[in-house]
Short mmCIF file of C-alpha atoms in Angstrom, two decimals:
data_model
loop_
_atom_site.label_atom_id
_atom_site.label_comp_id
_atom_site.label_asym_id
_atom_site.label_seq_id
_atom_site.Cartn_x
_atom_site.Cartn_y
_atom_site.Cartn_z
CA MET A 1 21.90 90.15 -22.49
CA THR A 2 22.27 89.63 -19.30
CA GLY A 3 20.67 85.80 -19.65
CA TYR A 4 22.84 85.20 -22.55
CA PHE A 5 25.94 85.81 -20.48
CA ALA A 6 25.15 84.00 -17.44
CA ALA A 7 24.77 81.44 -20.10
CA GLY A 8 28.11 81.62 -21.99
CA ALA A 9 30.13 81.96 -18.94
CA GLY A 10 28.67 78.88 -17.87
CA VAL A 11 29.32 76.89 -21.07
CA LEU A 12 33.19 78.49 -21.12
CA GLU A 13 33.16 77.04 -16.92
CA ILE A 14 32.10 73.45 -18.22
CA LEU A 15 34.25 73.83 -21.05
CA PHE A 16 37.07 74.38 -19.21
CA PHE A 17 36.13 71.76 -16.13
CA GLY A 18 36.12 69.06 -18.99
CA LEU A 19 39.50 70.30 -20.28
CA SER A 20 41.46 70.80 -17.60
CA LEU A 21 40.29 67.49 -16.11
CA TRP A 22 41.09 65.87 -18.80
CA LEU A 23 44.66 67.06 -19.89
CA GLY A 24 45.16 67.16 -15.66
CA THR A 25 44.46 63.18 -15.82
CA TYR A 26 46.23 62.84 -18.95
CA LEU A 27 49.68 64.33 -17.30
CA PHE A 28 48.80 61.67 -14.36
CA SER A 29 48.72 58.88 -16.97
CA ARG A 30 51.44 59.44 -19.18
CA ASN A 31 54.18 59.69 -16.73
CA VAL A 32 53.41 59.89 -12.77
CA LYS A 33 56.97 59.33 -11.93
CA SER A 34 57.91 62.64 -13.29
CA THR A 35 58.21 65.35 -10.77
CA ARG A 36 57.24 68.35 -13.27
CA VAL A 37 54.46 66.49 -15.11
CA GLY A 38 52.71 65.55 -11.56
CA LEU A 39 53.13 69.26 -10.41
CA VAL A 40 51.64 70.66 -13.89
CA GLY A 41 48.68 67.83 -13.60
CA ALA A 42 47.72 68.67 -9.81
CA ALA A 43 47.73 72.01 -11.14
CA LEU A 44 44.94 71.33 -14.03
CA ILE A 45 42.95 69.44 -11.74
CA SER A 46 42.57 71.62 -8.79
CA TYR A 47 41.86 74.40 -11.68
CA ALA A 48 38.97 72.20 -12.73
CA LEU A 49 37.52 71.77 -9.35
CA ALA A 50 37.65 75.02 -9.12
CA ALA A 51 35.49 75.55 -12.55
CA GLY A 52 33.13 72.92 -11.45
CA CYS A 53 32.58 75.14 -8.12
CA MET A 54 32.15 78.19 -10.03
CA TYR A 55 29.52 76.66 -12.09
CA LEU A 56 27.10 74.96 -9.83
CA GLU A 57 27.55 78.15 -7.09
CA PRO A 58 24.64 80.62 -8.61
CA ILE A 59 22.38 77.70 -8.50
CA ALA A 60 23.21 76.36 -5.49
CA PRO A 61 20.30 75.95 -3.36
CA PHE A 62 22.21 76.58 -0.35
CA SER A 63 24.53 79.52 0.88
CA HIS A 64 26.53 80.50 -2.34
CA ALA A 65 29.86 80.84 0.14
CA ILE A 66 29.84 76.65 0.52
CA LEU A 67 30.60 76.84 -3.07
CA ALA A 68 32.42 80.12 -3.48
CA VAL A 69 35.19 79.53 -0.89
CA PRO A 70 36.33 76.28 -2.24
CA ALA A 71 36.34 77.68 -5.64
CA GLN A 72 38.59 80.58 -4.57
CA LEU A 73 40.40 78.27 -2.17
CA LEU A 74 41.35 75.84 -5.27
CA LEU A 75 42.35 79.09 -7.86
CA LEU A 76 45.12 79.30 -5.36
CA LEU A 77 47.04 76.32 -5.72
CA PRO A 78 48.00 76.74 -9.57
CA PRO A 79 50.06 79.27 -9.36
CA LEU A 80 51.80 77.54 -6.38
CA LEU A 81 51.93 74.33 -8.01
CA CYS A 82 53.74 76.30 -11.42
CA ALA A 83 55.98 78.33 -9.15
CA ALA A 84 57.04 74.69 -7.35
CA MET A 85 57.87 73.57 -11.08
CA LEU A 86 59.38 75.99 -11.63
CA ILE A 87 61.89 75.83 -9.36
CA CYS A 88 62.29 71.98 -8.98
CA THR A 89 63.05 72.49 -13.11
CA ARG A 90 66.64 72.51 -13.75
CA VAL A 91 67.77 74.94 -15.92
CA GLU A 92 70.97 74.61 -18.26
CA ASN A 93 72.26 77.75 -20.26
CA LEU A 94 74.38 80.60 -19.40
CA PHE A 95 71.95 82.69 -17.11
CA GLY A 96 70.88 79.85 -15.22
CA VAL A 97 71.91 80.90 -12.00
CA ALA A 98 70.04 84.42 -12.05
CA ARG A 99 67.04 82.33 -13.40
CA GLN A 100 66.90 80.39 -10.60
CA ALA A 101 67.00 82.94 -8.15
CA PHE A 102 64.05 84.94 -10.08
CA PHE A 103 62.32 81.72 -9.92
CA SER A 104 62.41 81.10 -6.11
CA GLY A 105 61.04 84.51 -5.91
CA LEU A 106 57.93 83.54 -8.06
CA GLY A 107 57.62 81.38 -5.30
CA VAL A 108 57.76 83.44 -2.61
CA LEU A 109 55.11 85.52 -4.14
CA GLY A 110 53.03 82.37 -4.58
CA TRP A 111 52.98 81.79 -1.03
CA PHE A 112 52.06 85.86 -0.67
CA VAL A 113 49.52 85.54 -2.32
CA ALA A 114 48.22 82.92 -0.67
CA CYS A 115 49.04 84.25 2.40
CA GLY A 116 47.15 87.50 1.52
CA GLY A 117 43.73 86.05 0.80
CA ILE A 118 41.55 85.09 -2.15
CA PHE A 119 43.50 86.90 -5.16
CA PHE A 120 39.89 88.03 -6.80
CA PHE A 121 39.13 90.43 -3.72
CA LEU A 122 42.68 91.70 -4.15
CA HIS A 123 44.35 94.77 -6.17
CA PRO A 124 43.60 93.13 -10.11
CA LEU A 125 47.31 93.38 -10.34
CA ILE A 126 47.74 90.19 -8.10
CA ALA A 127 44.82 88.48 -9.81
CA LEU A 128 46.98 89.09 -13.13
CA GLY A 129 50.26 88.11 -11.88
CA ALA A 130 48.19 84.79 -10.58
CA ALA A 131 46.56 84.49 -13.77
CA LEU A 132 49.71 84.45 -15.62
CA LEU A 133 52.05 82.27 -14.16
CA PRO A 134 51.51 79.07 -16.02
CA LEU A 135 52.49 81.56 -18.97
CA VAL A 136 55.58 82.05 -17.57
CA ALA A 137 56.15 78.50 -16.85
CA ALA A 138 55.10 78.01 -20.26
CA LEU A 139 57.56 80.76 -21.72
CA VAL A 140 60.72 79.22 -19.68
CA LEU A 141 59.83 75.30 -21.75
CA CYS A 142 59.86 77.01 -24.90
CA TRP A 143 63.45 79.16 -23.72
CA ARG A 144 65.06 75.91 -23.05
CA HIS A 145 63.82 73.72 -26.20
CA LEU A 146 64.38 77.05 -28.76
CA ARG A 147 64.86 74.38 -31.37
CA ASP A 148 60.89 73.93 -31.00
CA LYS A 149 59.27 76.96 -32.56
CA GLN A 150 55.87 75.87 -32.90
CA PRO A 151 55.26 76.31 -29.08
CA LEU A 152 55.82 79.80 -29.07
CA LEU A 153 52.64 80.27 -31.24
CA PHE A 154 50.48 78.69 -28.72
CA VAL A 155 52.69 81.37 -26.49
CA LEU A 156 51.13 84.07 -28.34
CA LEU A 157 47.74 82.80 -28.69
CA ALA A 158 47.07 81.81 -24.71
CA LEU A 159 48.23 86.01 -24.22
CA ILE A 160 45.93 87.36 -26.65
CA CYS A 161 43.09 85.47 -24.88
CA THR A 162 44.45 86.34 -21.53
CA SER A 163 44.44 89.87 -22.67
CA ALA A 164 40.75 89.51 -24.42
CA PHE A 165 39.18 87.98 -21.31
CA LEU A 166 40.69 90.83 -18.50
CA ALA A 167 39.58 93.42 -21.28
CA VAL A 168 35.70 91.85 -22.11
CA SER A 169 34.53 91.24 -17.80
CA TRP A 170 36.21 90.50 -14.75
CA PRO A 171 33.79 87.78 -13.39
CA LEU A 172 35.60 86.00 -16.70
CA ALA A 173 39.25 86.44 -15.17
CA CYS A 174 39.88 83.08 -13.69
CA LEU A 175 39.27 81.81 -17.72
CA PRO A 176 42.94 83.47 -18.75
CA MET A 177 44.45 81.28 -16.22
CA GLY A 178 43.08 78.12 -17.67
CA ILE A 179 43.94 78.61 -20.77
CA ASN A 180 47.38 78.80 -19.70
CA LEU A 181 47.28 75.99 -17.80
CA LEU A 182 46.16 73.45 -20.99
CA MET A 183 49.18 75.29 -22.80
CA LEU A 184 51.45 75.01 -20.11
CA GLY A 185 49.80 71.03 -19.74
CA TRP A 186 50.18 70.66 -23.45
CA LEU A 187 53.79 72.02 -23.57
CA VAL A 188 54.93 69.44 -20.42
CA ALA A 189 53.14 66.45 -22.03
CA ALA A 190 55.26 66.81 -25.38
CA GLN A 191 58.53 68.08 -23.82
CA ASP A 192 58.17 64.66 -22.02
CA ALA A 193 57.13 62.94 -25.02
CA VAL A 194 60.31 63.70 -26.52
CA GLU A 195 62.93 63.00 -23.55
CA GLN A 196 61.02 59.95 -23.92
CA GLY A 197 61.21 59.34 -27.74
CA GLU A 198 58.15 58.64 -27.90
CA ALA A 199 55.58 60.08 -30.32
CA PHE A 200 53.29 62.84 -29.08
CA LEU A 201 50.25 64.03 -31.04
CA PRO A 202 48.97 59.98 -31.84
CA ASP A 203 48.29 59.55 -27.99
CA VAL A 204 47.60 62.79 -27.38
CA PHE A 205 44.68 63.00 -29.94
CA ARG A 206 43.45 59.49 -29.10
CA SER A 207 43.07 60.50 -25.23
CA PHE A 208 41.22 63.65 -26.03
CA ASP A 209 39.29 62.01 -28.97
CA TYR A 210 37.79 59.13 -26.87
CA SER A 211 37.46 61.15 -23.64
CA LEU A 212 35.20 63.65 -25.64
CA LEU A 213 33.36 61.14 -27.62
CA LEU A 214 32.70 59.42 -24.04
CA ALA A 215 31.72 62.82 -22.46
CA LEU A 216 29.08 63.58 -25.30
CA LEU A 217 27.81 60.59 -25.26
CA PHE A 218 26.54 60.31 -22.17
CA GLY A 219 26.51 64.24 -20.73
CA GLY A 220 24.96 64.98 -24.21
CA GLN A 221 21.63 63.65 -22.88
CA VAL A 222 21.54 66.02 -19.38
CA ALA A 223 22.13 69.05 -21.92
CA LEU A 224 19.37 67.96 -23.48
CA LEU A 225 17.62 68.81 -20.85
CA PHE A 226 18.60 71.86 -20.35
CA TRP A 227 17.51 72.93 -23.27
CA ILE A 228 14.07 71.42 -22.72
CA GLY A 229 13.55 73.08 -19.81
CA GLU A 230 12.89 76.54 -18.81
CA LYS A 231 16.08 76.80 -16.85
CA VAL A 232 19.22 74.94 -15.16
CA GLU A 233 18.55 73.33 -11.84
CA PHE A 234 20.85 72.16 -9.58
CA PRO A 235 20.69 68.88 -9.78
CA LEU A 236 21.38 68.19 -13.14
CA ALA A 237 23.92 70.36 -13.41
CA LEU A 238 25.59 68.14 -10.89
CA LEU A 239 25.01 65.17 -12.86
CA LEU A 240 26.19 66.84 -15.86
CA LEU A 241 29.75 67.64 -14.31
CA SER A 242 29.42 64.00 -12.61
CA ILE A 243 29.27 62.50 -15.96
CA ILE A 244 32.00 64.49 -17.81
CA ALA A 245 34.12 63.62 -14.68
CA THR A 246 33.18 59.85 -14.65
CA SER A 247 33.82 59.71 -18.23
CA ILE A 248 37.24 61.39 -18.37
CA LEU A 249 38.50 59.39 -15.51
CA VAL A 250 36.95 55.89 -17.09
CA GLN A 251 38.43 56.90 -20.51
CA VAL A 252 42.00 58.25 -19.41
CA PHE A 253 42.77 55.25 -17.05
CA SER A 254 41.25 52.77 -18.53
CA ARG A 255 44.18 50.69 -19.03
CA SER A 256 45.00 49.93 -15.57
CA ALA A 257 40.80 49.40 -15.17
CA ARG A 258 40.71 47.25 -17.11
CA LYS A 259 43.76 45.06 -16.09
CA ILE A 260 42.04 44.66 -12.76
CA ALA A 261 38.69 44.15 -14.62
CA GLU A 262 40.66 40.95 -16.76
CA ARG A 263 42.22 39.66 -13.40
CA ILE A 264 39.11 39.61 -11.16
CA ALA A 265 36.99 38.01 -14.79
CA PHE A 266 39.49 35.81 -16.23
CA SER A 267 40.94 34.73 -12.75
CA THR A 268 40.43 31.18 -12.92
CA PHE A 269 42.09 31.21 -16.93
CA PRO A 270 45.88 32.84 -16.31
CA GLN A 271 46.45 31.38 -19.66
CA VAL A 272 43.74 33.99 -21.77
CA ARG A 273 44.84 37.01 -19.01
CA GLU A 274 48.57 36.64 -20.08
CA ALA A 275 47.32 36.37 -23.60
CA ARG A 276 45.26 39.49 -23.97
CA ALA A 277 47.24 41.42 -21.58
CA GLU A 278 50.34 41.05 -24.16
CA LEU A 279 47.93 42.10 -27.22
CA HIS A 280 46.03 45.14 -25.35
CA ASP A 281 50.12 46.15 -24.36
CA ALA A 282 51.05 46.17 -27.91
CA ALA A 283 47.95 48.12 -28.51
CA ASP A 284 48.55 50.84 -25.94
CA ALA A 285 52.46 51.07 -27.45
CA LEU A 286 51.70 51.26 -30.71
CA PRO A 287 50.51 55.24 -30.49
CA ARG A 288 53.27 56.59 -28.78
CA ILE A 289 56.33 54.51 -31.07
CA ASN A 290 57.76 57.41 -32.98
CA GLN A 291 58.81 56.21 -35.86
CA GLN A 292 60.56 59.81 -37.29
CA ILE A 293 63.09 58.87 -34.88
CA ASP A 294 66.61 57.11 -37.27
CA ILE A 295 68.05 55.33 -34.79
CA LEU A 296 71.18 54.76 -36.87
CA ASN A 297 72.11 58.68 -37.29
CA THR A 298 71.05 59.91 -33.92
CA ASP A 299 74.19 61.91 -32.57
CA SER A 300 75.89 60.67 -29.69
CA GLU A 301 74.02 62.64 -26.80
CA GLU A 302 71.08 61.94 -27.97
CA PHE A 303 71.69 58.32 -28.24
CA VAL A 304 72.91 58.15 -24.71
CA ARG A 305 69.69 59.95 -23.66
CA LEU A 306 67.73 57.34 -25.74
CA THR A 307 69.37 54.58 -24.19
CA ARG A 308 69.21 56.09 -20.43
CA ARG A 309 65.38 56.19 -20.63
CA ALA A 310 65.07 52.99 -21.47
CA LEU A 311 67.12 52.00 -18.76
CA SER A 312 64.76 53.81 -16.63
CA ASN A 313 61.88 51.63 -17.93
CA PHE A 314 63.43 48.40 -17.91
CA GLY A 315 60.68 46.84 -15.63
CA ASP A 316 57.97 48.51 -17.70
CA LEU A 317 57.98 46.46 -21.10
CA GLN A 318 55.24 48.42 -22.11
CA ARG A 319 57.29 51.33 -22.06
CA LEU A 320 59.95 49.84 -23.36
CA ALA A 321 58.43 48.85 -26.43
CA SER A 322 57.81 52.30 -27.78
CA SER A 323 61.73 53.62 -27.35
CA PRO A 324 63.38 53.92 -30.68
CA LEU A 325 65.96 51.31 -29.57
CA THR A 326 63.83 48.69 -30.50
CA ARG A 327 64.62 49.42 -33.83
CA LEU A 328 68.04 48.73 -33.75
CA PRO A 329 69.71 45.96 -35.55
CA GLN A 330 70.96 43.64 -33.56
CA VAL A 331 67.25 43.64 -32.18
CA GLN A 332 65.80 43.22 -35.92
CA GLU A 333 68.98 40.23 -36.05
CA ARG A 334 67.91 38.41 -32.85
CA LEU A 335 64.53 37.98 -34.10
CA ALA A 336 64.92 36.78 -37.30
CA ALA A 337 67.69 33.82 -35.10
CA ARG A 338 64.79 32.50 -33.19
CA GLY A 339 61.84 32.71 -35.71
CA ALA A 340 59.73 35.13 -33.87
CA LYS A 341 57.28 37.46 -35.20
CA ASP A 342 58.19 41.04 -35.61
CA ASP A 343 56.32 43.12 -33.10
CA VAL A 344 56.53 45.74 -30.83
CA LEU A 345 56.55 43.22 -27.42
CA GLU A 346 58.76 41.48 -29.04
CA ARG A 347 61.03 43.89 -30.18
CA ALA A 348 60.50 45.37 -26.39
CA THR A 349 61.60 41.68 -25.24
CA GLU A 350 64.94 41.51 -27.16
CA LEU A 351 65.83 45.02 -26.23
CA LYS A 352 65.37 43.96 -22.98
CA ALA A 353 67.58 41.38 -23.42
CA LEU A 354 70.52 43.80 -25.21
CA LEU A 355 70.55 45.86 -21.88
CA SER A 356 70.77 43.07 -19.45
CA GLU A 357 73.58 41.95 -21.54
CA SER A 358 75.26 45.37 -21.43
CA ILE A 359 75.04 45.20 -17.96
CA GLU A 360 76.38 42.20 -17.27
CA ARG A 361 79.42 42.85 -19.65
CA LEU A 362 80.14 46.00 -17.14
CA LYS A 363 81.09 43.66 -14.13
CA PRO A 364 84.41 42.78 -13.48
CA ARG A 365 85.37 39.13 -14.29
CA ALA A 366 85.55 36.60 -12.11
CA LYS A 367 85.66 38.24 -8.99
CA GLY A 368 82.18 37.36 -7.35
CA ASP A 369 78.59 38.53 -8.08
CA PHE A 370 79.45 41.91 -5.70
CA GLY A 371 81.60 43.97 -4.66
CA THR A 372 82.20 47.69 -3.88
CA SER A 373 85.45 48.57 -4.91
CA ASP A 374 85.53 51.39 -8.09
CA GLU A 375 85.77 48.74 -10.42
CA TRP A 376 81.98 47.40 -9.39
CA ARG A 377 80.26 51.13 -9.35
CA TYR A 378 78.76 50.86 -13.08
CA TYR A 379 77.45 47.19 -12.71
CA ASN A 380 75.78 47.79 -9.03
CA ALA A 381 73.92 50.85 -10.17
CA LEU A 382 72.56 49.41 -13.11
CA TYR A 383 72.12 45.89 -12.31
CA PHE A 384 70.69 45.38 -8.93
CA PRO A 385 67.88 48.54 -9.06
CA TYR A 386 67.09 47.91 -12.54
CA VAL A 387 67.33 43.83 -13.49
CA MET A 388 66.88 42.96 -9.60
CA GLY A 389 64.41 45.93 -8.89
CA ILE A 390 65.73 47.15 -5.83
CA LYS A 391 64.76 50.79 -4.41
CA PRO A 392 67.36 51.41 -2.40
CA TYR A 393 65.82 55.15 -1.33
CA SER A 394 62.26 54.44 -1.05
CA ARG A 395 60.47 55.79 2.06
CA ARG A 396 57.34 52.89 1.47
CA GLY A 397 57.63 49.74 3.40
CA SER A 398 58.50 46.73 1.27
CA SER A 399 60.55 43.63 2.03
CA ASP A 400 64.00 43.03 1.96
CA PRO A 401 64.87 40.45 -1.57
CA PRO A 402 65.22 37.09 -0.74
CA ASP A 403 68.60 36.87 -2.41
CA PRO A 404 71.57 37.64 0.30
CA THR A 405 73.80 39.02 -2.66
CA THR A 406 70.82 41.75 -3.10
CA ARG A 407 70.12 41.97 0.13
CA GLU A 408 73.82 42.83 0.98
CA ALA A 409 73.85 45.37 -2.27
CA LEU A 410 70.63 47.09 -0.84
CA GLU A 411 72.38 47.45 2.41
CA TRP A 412 75.78 48.80 1.08
CA PHE A 413 73.36 51.56 -1.37
CA ARG A 414 71.06 52.40 1.99
CA LEU A 415 74.49 52.62 4.12
CA GLN A 416 77.81 53.45 1.99
CA VAL A 417 75.89 55.47 -1.76
CA PRO A 418 74.01 58.80 -1.47
CA GLU A 419 71.42 58.75 -3.94
CA ARG A 420 72.59 61.92 -5.99
CA THR A 421 76.02 59.67 -6.42
CA LEU A 422 74.21 56.32 -7.36
CA TYR A 423 72.07 59.04 -9.67
CA ASN A 424 75.74 60.30 -11.48
CA TRP A 425 76.66 56.74 -11.39
CA GLN A 426 73.56 55.51 -13.53
CA ASN A 427 74.70 58.62 -16.11
CA LYS A 428 77.90 57.36 -16.89
CA ALA A 429 77.14 53.97 -16.61
CA ALA A 430 74.54 54.73 -19.15
CA ARG A 431 76.91 55.92 -21.65
CA LEU A 432 78.56 52.75 -21.41
CA ILE A 433 75.83 50.81 -22.26
CA ALA A 434 75.20 52.93 -25.15
CA ALA A 435 78.73 52.99 -26.50
CA ASP A 436 78.50 48.91 -26.26
CA LEU A 437 74.94 49.03 -28.49
CA ARG A 438 76.63 51.53 -30.84
CA ASN A 439 79.24 49.19 -31.59
CA GLN A 440 77.02 46.39 -31.86
CA CYS A 441 75.64 48.47 -34.16
CA LYS A 442 79.01 49.23 -36.63
CA LEU A 443 79.41 45.23 -36.50
CA LEU A 444 76.16 44.10 -37.76
CA LEU A 445 75.89 46.98 -40.65
CA PRO A 446 79.13 45.99 -42.46
CA GLU A 447 77.88 42.44 -42.52
CA ALA A 448 74.65 43.40 -43.16
CA ALA A 449 75.85 45.59 -46.84
CA ARG A 450 78.01 43.02 -47.48
CA GLU A 451 74.98 40.40 -47.67
CA ALA A 452 72.77 43.01 -49.61
CA GLY A 453 75.66 43.17 -52.42
#
């Protein structure tokens, strides 16, 4: 019976290793710019590494402490990262102040756990609290988005599984944390998709299915050796984990790897490389396009939010291609006017041109290319960071732009405009751009109705 229990625990550890590593890396590949997404992704990857160490520990030919100590230290990171995610999450309801204080208390509790030692050797209540902290984070996300009732089912399921694992066996007490982390990662990815105006399930299922197929294809061969052999040996176990990790990483970051490989392979054929890049970008954008959003009947606040997201993705044509704004009637009209084919990249190109023209209309007339008065603030806030691509507050070293006007604007942002002020200006400017796009829609729709009649 003990042998079957150990084998079952090993299978669960491999399963949680693969699922956590896949979802953590998927979050990074989905939106590396989001702090919330990055923190949860890092928590999942930390847990995956801990699960791998725990699987290898009993069969290691050397001292078990070499793997046990890193595993226990890695298990301390997810509660801390989840607490940090809660603290940095902006709360927008009547209990905001109280909840922020509560989240700060959770962060302090996480630090006490980290400083007090490995929580598996402390009081069981501390271990339970560390395991349930990701669940608390998931509950907060559900609370913030009560219109999405379905995620509450995931919360209930995770709570049931947590209780079951803690009741059955203490050695499996680390698995409830994995369940809660997986649920939290799923909710964070879904929330990010909603905020971006993108479809979630097609993209996440594509990533999961491909990762699972690769892991089974290559890892299954090593698992077959386990089944044939009399016992699990450390080299084969390490090989199995490395194959699973490699399969997941290759699939999740296949877009970046493919671009690097094709840049090398087609270095002497730039036209072929560019044509293939366009086809790949269109194929990658399709799973993220949310066809259920009716852009013409979207309420004003949602339209402003989608416009703000489109502006932030101004320099990324692939992310812009998944914006619901590509289905605006003026985009369709511009495509028909120049006889272009109707595909996702052409629509993204026209949307980018529309946004650029709307930004240009914010510019004060006949007053030069740059100014610092109040009438210039909204134009400056959008044109230079998004159209020209300057990053005035970036800590990374970057060369000054060659254009003297852009250099002057960059210096002005750095010396005169706080980062928070620029963010507020961009939000207000996005409302002006959204209003401009909606006015264009109102002008086009009556004409289309007359032509149809």
